[in-house]
């Protein structure tokens, strides 16, 4: 593969997207094979999980550990429970279908009790503050708590309480935080999105589509506005997933517990991203 000459600092931006986040593991493997080392990692939701794992142990070991983590999620299903169990949980709590404890245990097993400010690679993740109705960037503090806050999907997982402030999924306020990377001084931004922003939208025809379409418009608007107004001194590269995006109206978008596609998504994203990076190196 040809040598890459990227303007520094180089930031990785890992967006949200639930189980589609498996694609980011393949992208990270491609970046490692291409010998591209970031100076900063930013993550939202599942991107916060993947980004935290990379920042905690930069390099191939992090990618191998991430692959194991995703395999564990395939085998254990962090969103486990019968329909009856999920119904009981929703009735009991009134706010969410699943406990955060399975995810917390898995993150703690892999990340321990590390603090963000002590990580080998600079890392930040974002969550939505309920009380302040705004984005909150975690730049210090306990890593697992911050990642849980960034990953607290409304309706699926409970809001995360940190020092009396409650947080929900970062995708509500900054789904693919390219603007944050530029604000922090990045001159090359590599975007690890998961294909959701490319999924076709159409007017909702069913009750469940109303909320999904509304959320997609909200989460895409900021990213697309940022991408349409990039400064001339910043280069942004969006890595491909290697798979066709699933239309938002497709009921498969609701299958958040289906991890069967994980191995294929990792392979497809790795292969497609390697081709992209090779072409980028030849043009640089």
JSON list of C-alpha atoms in Angstrom, two decimals, residues 113-230:
[
{"chain": "A", "resi": 113, "resn": "UNK", "atom": "CA", "xyz": [-11.73, 1.79, 35.94]},
{"chain": "A", "resi": 114, "resn": "UNK", "atom": "CA", "xyz": [-9.76, 4.04, 33.62]},
{"chain": "A", "resi": 115, "resn": "UNK", "atom": "CA", "xyz": [-10.25, 7.79, 33.47]},
{"chain": "A", "resi": 116, "resn": "UNK", "atom": "CA", "xyz": [-10.60, 9.71, 30.22]},
{"chain": "A", "resi": 117, "resn": "UNK", "atom": "CA", "xyz": [-7.82, 12.17, 30.99]},
{"chain": "A", "resi": 118, "resn": "UNK", "atom": "CA", "xyz": [-5.35, 9.31, 31.59]},
{"chain": "A", "resi": 119, "resn": "UNK", "atom": "CA", "xyz": [-5.90, 7.42, 28.33]},
{"chain": "A", "resi": 120, "resn": "UNK", "atom": "CA", "xyz": [-2.88, 6.87, 26.04]},
{"chain": "A", "resi": 121, "resn": "UNK", "atom": "CA", "xyz": [-4.77, 8.49, 23.14]},
{"chain": "A", "resi": 122, "resn": "UNK", "atom": "CA", "xyz": [-6.84, 11.68, 23.62]},
{"chain": "A", "resi": 123, "resn": "UNK", "atom": "CA", "xyz": [-10.54, 10.76, 23.63]},
{"chain": "A", "resi": 124, "resn": "UNK", "atom": "CA", "xyz": [-13.85, 12.54, 24.07]},
{"chain": "A", "resi": 125, "resn": "UNK", "atom": "CA", "xyz": [-17.44, 11.36, 23.80]},
{"chain": "A", "resi": 126, "resn": "UNK", "atom": "CA", "xyz": [-20.73, 13.21, 23.78]},
{"chain": "A", "resi": 127, "resn": "UNK", "atom": "CA", "xyz": [-24.09, 12.70, 25.47]},
{"chain": "A", "resi": 128, "resn": "UNK", "atom": "CA", "xyz": [-27.31, 14.70, 25.69]},
{"chain": "A", "resi": 129, "resn": "UNK", "atom": "CA", "xyz": [-27.90, 16.37, 29.06]},
{"chain": "A", "resi": 130, "resn": "UNK", "atom": "CA", "xyz": [-31.57, 16.19, 30.04]},
{"chain": "A", "resi": 131, "resn": "UNK", "atom": "CA", "xyz": [-31.51, 18.98, 32.60]},
{"chain": "A", "resi": 132, "resn": "UNK", "atom": "CA", "xyz": [-29.56, 21.40, 30.39]},
{"chain": "A", "resi": 133, "resn": "UNK", "atom": "CA", "xyz": [-31.08, 20.27, 27.06]},
{"chain": "A", "resi": 134, "resn": "UNK", "atom": "CA", "xyz": [-27.71, 20.46, 25.33]},
{"chain": "A", "resi": 135, "resn": "UNK", "atom": "CA", "xyz": [-24.73, 18.37, 24.34]},
{"chain": "A", "resi": 136, "resn": "UNK", "atom": "CA", "xyz": [-22.16, 17.50, 26.97]},
{"chain": "A", "resi": 137, "resn": "UNK", "atom": "CA", "xyz": [-18.63, 16.48, 26.02]},
{"chain": "A", "resi": 138, "resn": "UNK", "atom": "CA", "xyz": [-16.87, 14.17, 28.45]},
{"chain": "A", "resi": 139, "resn": "UNK", "atom": "CA", "xyz": [-13.22, 15.18, 28.56]},
{"chain": "A", "resi": 140, "resn": "UNK", "atom": "CA", "xyz": [-12.40, 13.78, 31.99]},
{"chain": "A", "resi": 141, "resn": "UNK", "atom": "CA", "xyz": [-13.84, 11.41, 34.56]},
{"chain": "A", "resi": 142, "resn": "UNK", "atom": "CA", "xyz": [-14.59, 7.70, 34.63]},
{"chain": "A", "resi": 143, "resn": "UNK", "atom": "CA", "xyz": [-14.48, 6.28, 31.12]},
{"chain": "A", "resi": 144, "resn": "UNK", "atom": "CA", "xyz": [-17.15, 3.59, 31.50]},
{"chain": "A", "resi": 145, "resn": "UNK", "atom": "CA", "xyz": [-19.70, 6.04, 32.93]},
{"chain": "A", "resi": 146, "resn": "UNK", "atom": "CA", "xyz": [-19.12, 8.50, 30.09]},
{"chain": "A", "resi": 147, "resn": "UNK", "atom": "CA", "xyz": [-19.47, 5.80, 27.44]},
{"chain": "A", "resi": 148, "resn": "UNK", "atom": "CA", "xyz": [-22.65, 4.49, 29.06]},
{"chain": "A", "resi": 149, "resn": "UNK", "atom": "CA", "xyz": [-24.09, 8.01, 29.03]},
{"chain": "A", "resi": 150, "resn": "UNK", "atom": "CA", "xyz": [-23.24, 8.46, 25.37]},
{"chain": "A", "resi": 151, "resn": "UNK", "atom": "CA", "xyz": [-24.86, 5.08, 24.58]},
{"chain": "A", "resi": 152, "resn": "UNK", "atom": "CA", "xyz": [-28.12, 5.45, 26.54]},
{"chain": "A", "resi": 153, "resn": "UNK", "atom": "CA", "xyz": [-30.56, 5.00, 23.63]},
{"chain": "A", "resi": 154, "resn": "UNK", "atom": "CA", "xyz": [-33.91, 6.58, 24.61]},
{"chain": "A", "resi": 155, "resn": "UNK", "atom": "CA", "xyz": [-36.53, 3.95, 25.34]},
{"chain": "A", "resi": 156, "resn": "UNK", "atom": "CA", "xyz": [-34.05, 1.07, 25.27]},
{"chain": "A", "resi": 157, "resn": "UNK", "atom": "CA", "xyz": [-31.66, 1.98, 28.09]},
{"chain": "A", "resi": 158, "resn": "UNK", "atom": "CA", "xyz": [-32.15, 4.13, 31.15]},
{"chain": "A", "resi": 159, "resn": "UNK", "atom": "CA", "xyz": [-30.70, 7.64, 31.40]},
{"chain": "A", "resi": 160, "resn": "UNK", "atom": "CA", "xyz": [-27.29, 7.65, 33.11]},
{"chain": "A", "resi": 161, "resn": "UNK", "atom": "CA", "xyz": [-26.96, 9.66, 36.32]},
{"chain": "A", "resi": 162, "resn": "UNK", "atom": "CA", "xyz": [-23.55, 11.31, 36.77]},
{"chain": "A", "resi": 163, "resn": "UNK", "atom": "CA", "xyz": [-23.27, 13.61, 39.77]},
{"chain": "A", "resi": 164, "resn": "UNK", "atom": "CA", "xyz": [-26.99, 14.35, 39.71]},
{"chain": "A", "resi": 165, "resn": "UNK", "atom": "CA", "xyz": [-27.16, 15.17, 36.00]},
{"chain": "A", "resi": 166, "resn": "UNK", "atom": "CA", "xyz": [-28.92, 12.74, 33.67]},
{"chain": "A", "resi": 167, "resn": "UNK", "atom": "CA", "xyz": [-27.75, 11.87, 30.18]},
{"chain": "A", "resi": 168, "resn": "UNK", "atom": "CA", "xyz": [-29.16, 10.21, 27.08]},
{"chain": "A", "resi": 169, "resn": "UNK", "atom": "CA", "xyz": [-27.61, 8.99, 23.83]},
{"chain": "A", "resi": 170, "resn": "UNK", "atom": "CA", "xyz": [-25.20, 11.41, 22.17]},
{"chain": "A", "resi": 171, "resn": "UNK", "atom": "CA", "xyz": [-26.84, 10.80, 18.80]},
{"chain": "A", "resi": 172, "resn": "UNK", "atom": "CA", "xyz": [-29.64, 13.13, 19.90]},
{"chain": "A", "resi": 173, "resn": "UNK", "atom": "CA", "xyz": [-27.29, 16.13, 19.79]},
{"chain": "A", "resi": 174, "resn": "UNK", "atom": "CA", "xyz": [-24.24, 15.23, 17.70]},
{"chain": "A", "resi": 175, "resn": "UNK", "atom": "CA", "xyz": [-24.51, 11.97, 15.80]},
{"chain": "A", "resi": 176, "resn": "UNK", "atom": "CA", "xyz": [-21.27, 12.35, 13.77]},
{"chain": "A", "resi": 177, "resn": "UNK", "atom": "CA", "xyz": [-19.27, 15.13, 15.45]},
{"chain": "A", "resi": 178, "resn": "UNK", "atom": "CA", "xyz": [-17.08, 16.39, 12.60]},
{"chain": "A", "resi": 179, "resn": "UNK", "atom": "CA", "xyz": [-17.54, 19.96, 13.83]},
{"chain": "A", "resi": 180, "resn": "UNK", "atom": "CA", "xyz": [-16.13, 19.04, 17.25]},
{"chain": "A", "resi": 181, "resn": "UNK", "atom": "CA", "xyz": [-13.01, 17.60, 15.63]},
{"chain": "A", "resi": 182, "resn": "UNK", "atom": "CA", "xyz": [-12.46, 20.83, 13.68]},
{"chain": "A", "resi": 183, "resn": "UNK", "atom": "CA", "xyz": [-13.10, 22.90, 16.81]},
{"chain": "A", "resi": 184, "resn": "UNK", "atom": "CA", "xyz": [-10.31, 20.97, 18.53]},
{"chain": "A", "resi": 185, "resn": "UNK", "atom": "CA", "xyz": [-7.91, 21.78, 15.71]},
{"chain": "A", "resi": 186, "resn": "UNK", "atom": "CA", "xyz": [-7.97, 18.69, 13.49]},
{"chain": "A", "resi": 187, "resn": "UNK", "atom": "CA", "xyz": [-6.79, 19.28, 9.92]},
{"chain": "A", "resi": 188, "resn": "UNK", "atom": "CA", "xyz": [-7.61, 15.78, 8.73]},
{"chain": "A", "resi": 189, "resn": "UNK", "atom": "CA", "xyz": [-10.87, 14.21, 9.89]},
{"chain": "A", "resi": 190, "resn": "UNK", "atom": "CA", "xyz": [-11.56, 10.54, 9.16]},
{"chain": "A", "resi": 191, "resn": "UNK", "atom": "CA", "xyz": [-15.24, 9.72, 9.58]},
{"chain": "A", "resi": 192, "resn": "UNK", "atom": "CA", "xyz": [-16.26, 6.23, 10.65]},
{"chain": "A", "resi": 193, "resn": "UNK", "atom": "CA", "xyz": [-20.00, 6.39, 9.98]},
{"chain": "A", "resi": 194, "resn": "UNK", "atom": "CA", "xyz": [-22.10, 3.24, 9.78]},
{"chain": "A", "resi": 195, "resn": "UNK", "atom": "CA", "xyz": [-24.29, 3.86, 6.76]},
{"chain": "A", "resi": 196, "resn": "UNK", "atom": "CA", "xyz": [-27.32, 5.30, 8.49]},
{"chain": "A", "resi": 197, "resn": "UNK", "atom": "CA", "xyz": [-26.88, 8.77, 7.04]},
{"chain": "A", "resi": 198, "resn": "UNK", "atom": "CA", "xyz": [-27.01, 7.24, 3.58]},
{"chain": "A", "resi": 199, "resn": "UNK", "atom": "CA", "xyz": [-30.21, 5.26, 4.19]},
{"chain": "A", "resi": 200, "resn": "UNK", "atom": "CA", "xyz": [-33.07, 6.59, 2.02]},
{"chain": "A", "resi": 201, "resn": "UNK", "atom": "CA", "xyz": [-35.78, 8.61, 3.76]},
{"chain": "A", "resi": 202, "resn": "UNK", "atom": "CA", "xyz": [-39.40, 8.89, 2.67]},
{"chain": "A", "resi": 203, "resn": "UNK", "atom": "CA", "xyz": [-42.54, 10.31, 4.32]},
{"chain": "A", "resi": 204, "resn": "UNK", "atom": "CA", "xyz": [-43.73, 7.99, 7.11]},
{"chain": "A", "resi": 205, "resn": "UNK", "atom": "CA", "xyz": [-46.60, 5.65, 6.26]},
{"chain": "A", "resi": 206, "resn": "UNK", "atom": "CA", "xyz": [-46.90, 3.73, 9.52]},
{"chain": "A", "resi": 207, "resn": "UNK", "atom": "CA", "xyz": [-47.06, 4.89, 13.15]},
{"chain": "A", "resi": 208, "resn": "UNK", "atom": "CA", "xyz": [-43.63, 3.48, 14.04]},
{"chain": "A", "resi": 209, "resn": "UNK", "atom": "CA", "xyz": [-42.03, 5.27, 11.09]},
{"chain": "A", "resi": 210, "resn": "UNK", "atom": "CA", "xyz": [-43.01, 8.73, 12.37]},
{"chain": "A", "resi": 211, "resn": "UNK", "atom": "CA", "xyz": [-40.56, 8.73, 15.29]},
{"chain": "A", "resi": 212, "resn": "UNK", "atom": "CA", "xyz": [-37.83, 7.01, 13.26]},
{"chain": "A", "resi": 213, "resn": "UNK", "atom": "CA", "xyz": [-37.99, 9.50, 10.38]},
{"chain": "A", "resi": 214, "resn": "UNK", "atom": "CA", "xyz": [-38.17, 12.50, 12.74]},
{"chain": "A", "resi": 215, "resn": "UNK", "atom": "CA", "xyz": [-35.11, 11.26, 14.63]},
{"chain": "A", "resi": 216, "resn": "UNK", "atom": "CA", "xyz": [-33.18, 10.64, 11.41]},
{"chain": "A", "resi": 217, "resn": "UNK", "atom": "CA", "xyz": [-33.85, 14.17, 10.16]},
{"chain": "A", "resi": 218, "resn": "UNK", "atom": "CA", "xyz": [-32.66, 15.61, 13.46]},
{"chain": "A", "resi": 219, "resn": "UNK", "atom": "CA", "xyz": [-29.50, 13.47, 13.62]},
{"chain": "A", "resi": 220, "resn": "UNK", "atom": "CA", "xyz": [-28.53, 14.08, 9.97]},
{"chain": "A", "resi": 221, "resn": "UNK", "atom": "CA", "xyz": [-29.16, 17.81, 9.80]},
{"chain": "A", "resi": 222, "resn": "UNK", "atom": "CA", "xyz": [-26.15, 18.92, 11.84]},
{"chain": "A", "resi": 223, "resn": "UNK", "atom": "CA", "xyz": [-23.76, 16.52, 10.11]},
{"chain": "A", "resi": 224, "resn": "UNK", "atom": "CA", "xyz": [-24.87, 17.46, 6.62]},
{"chain": "A", "resi": 225, "resn": "UNK", "atom": "CA", "xyz": [-24.73, 21.18, 7.43]},
{"chain": "A", "resi": 226, "resn": "UNK", "atom": "CA", "xyz": [-21.18, 20.76, 8.73]},
{"chain": "A", "resi": 227, "resn": "UNK", "atom": "CA", "xyz": [-20.11, 18.76, 5.68]},
{"chain": "A", "resi": 228, "resn": "UNK", "atom": "CA", "xyz": [-21.54, 21.40, 3.34]},
{"chain": "A", "resi": 229, "resn": "UNK", "atom": "CA", "xyz": [-19.49, 24.16, 4.99]},
{"chain": "A", "resi": 230, "resn": "UNK", "atom": "CA", "xyz": [-16.05, 22.64, 5.50]}
]
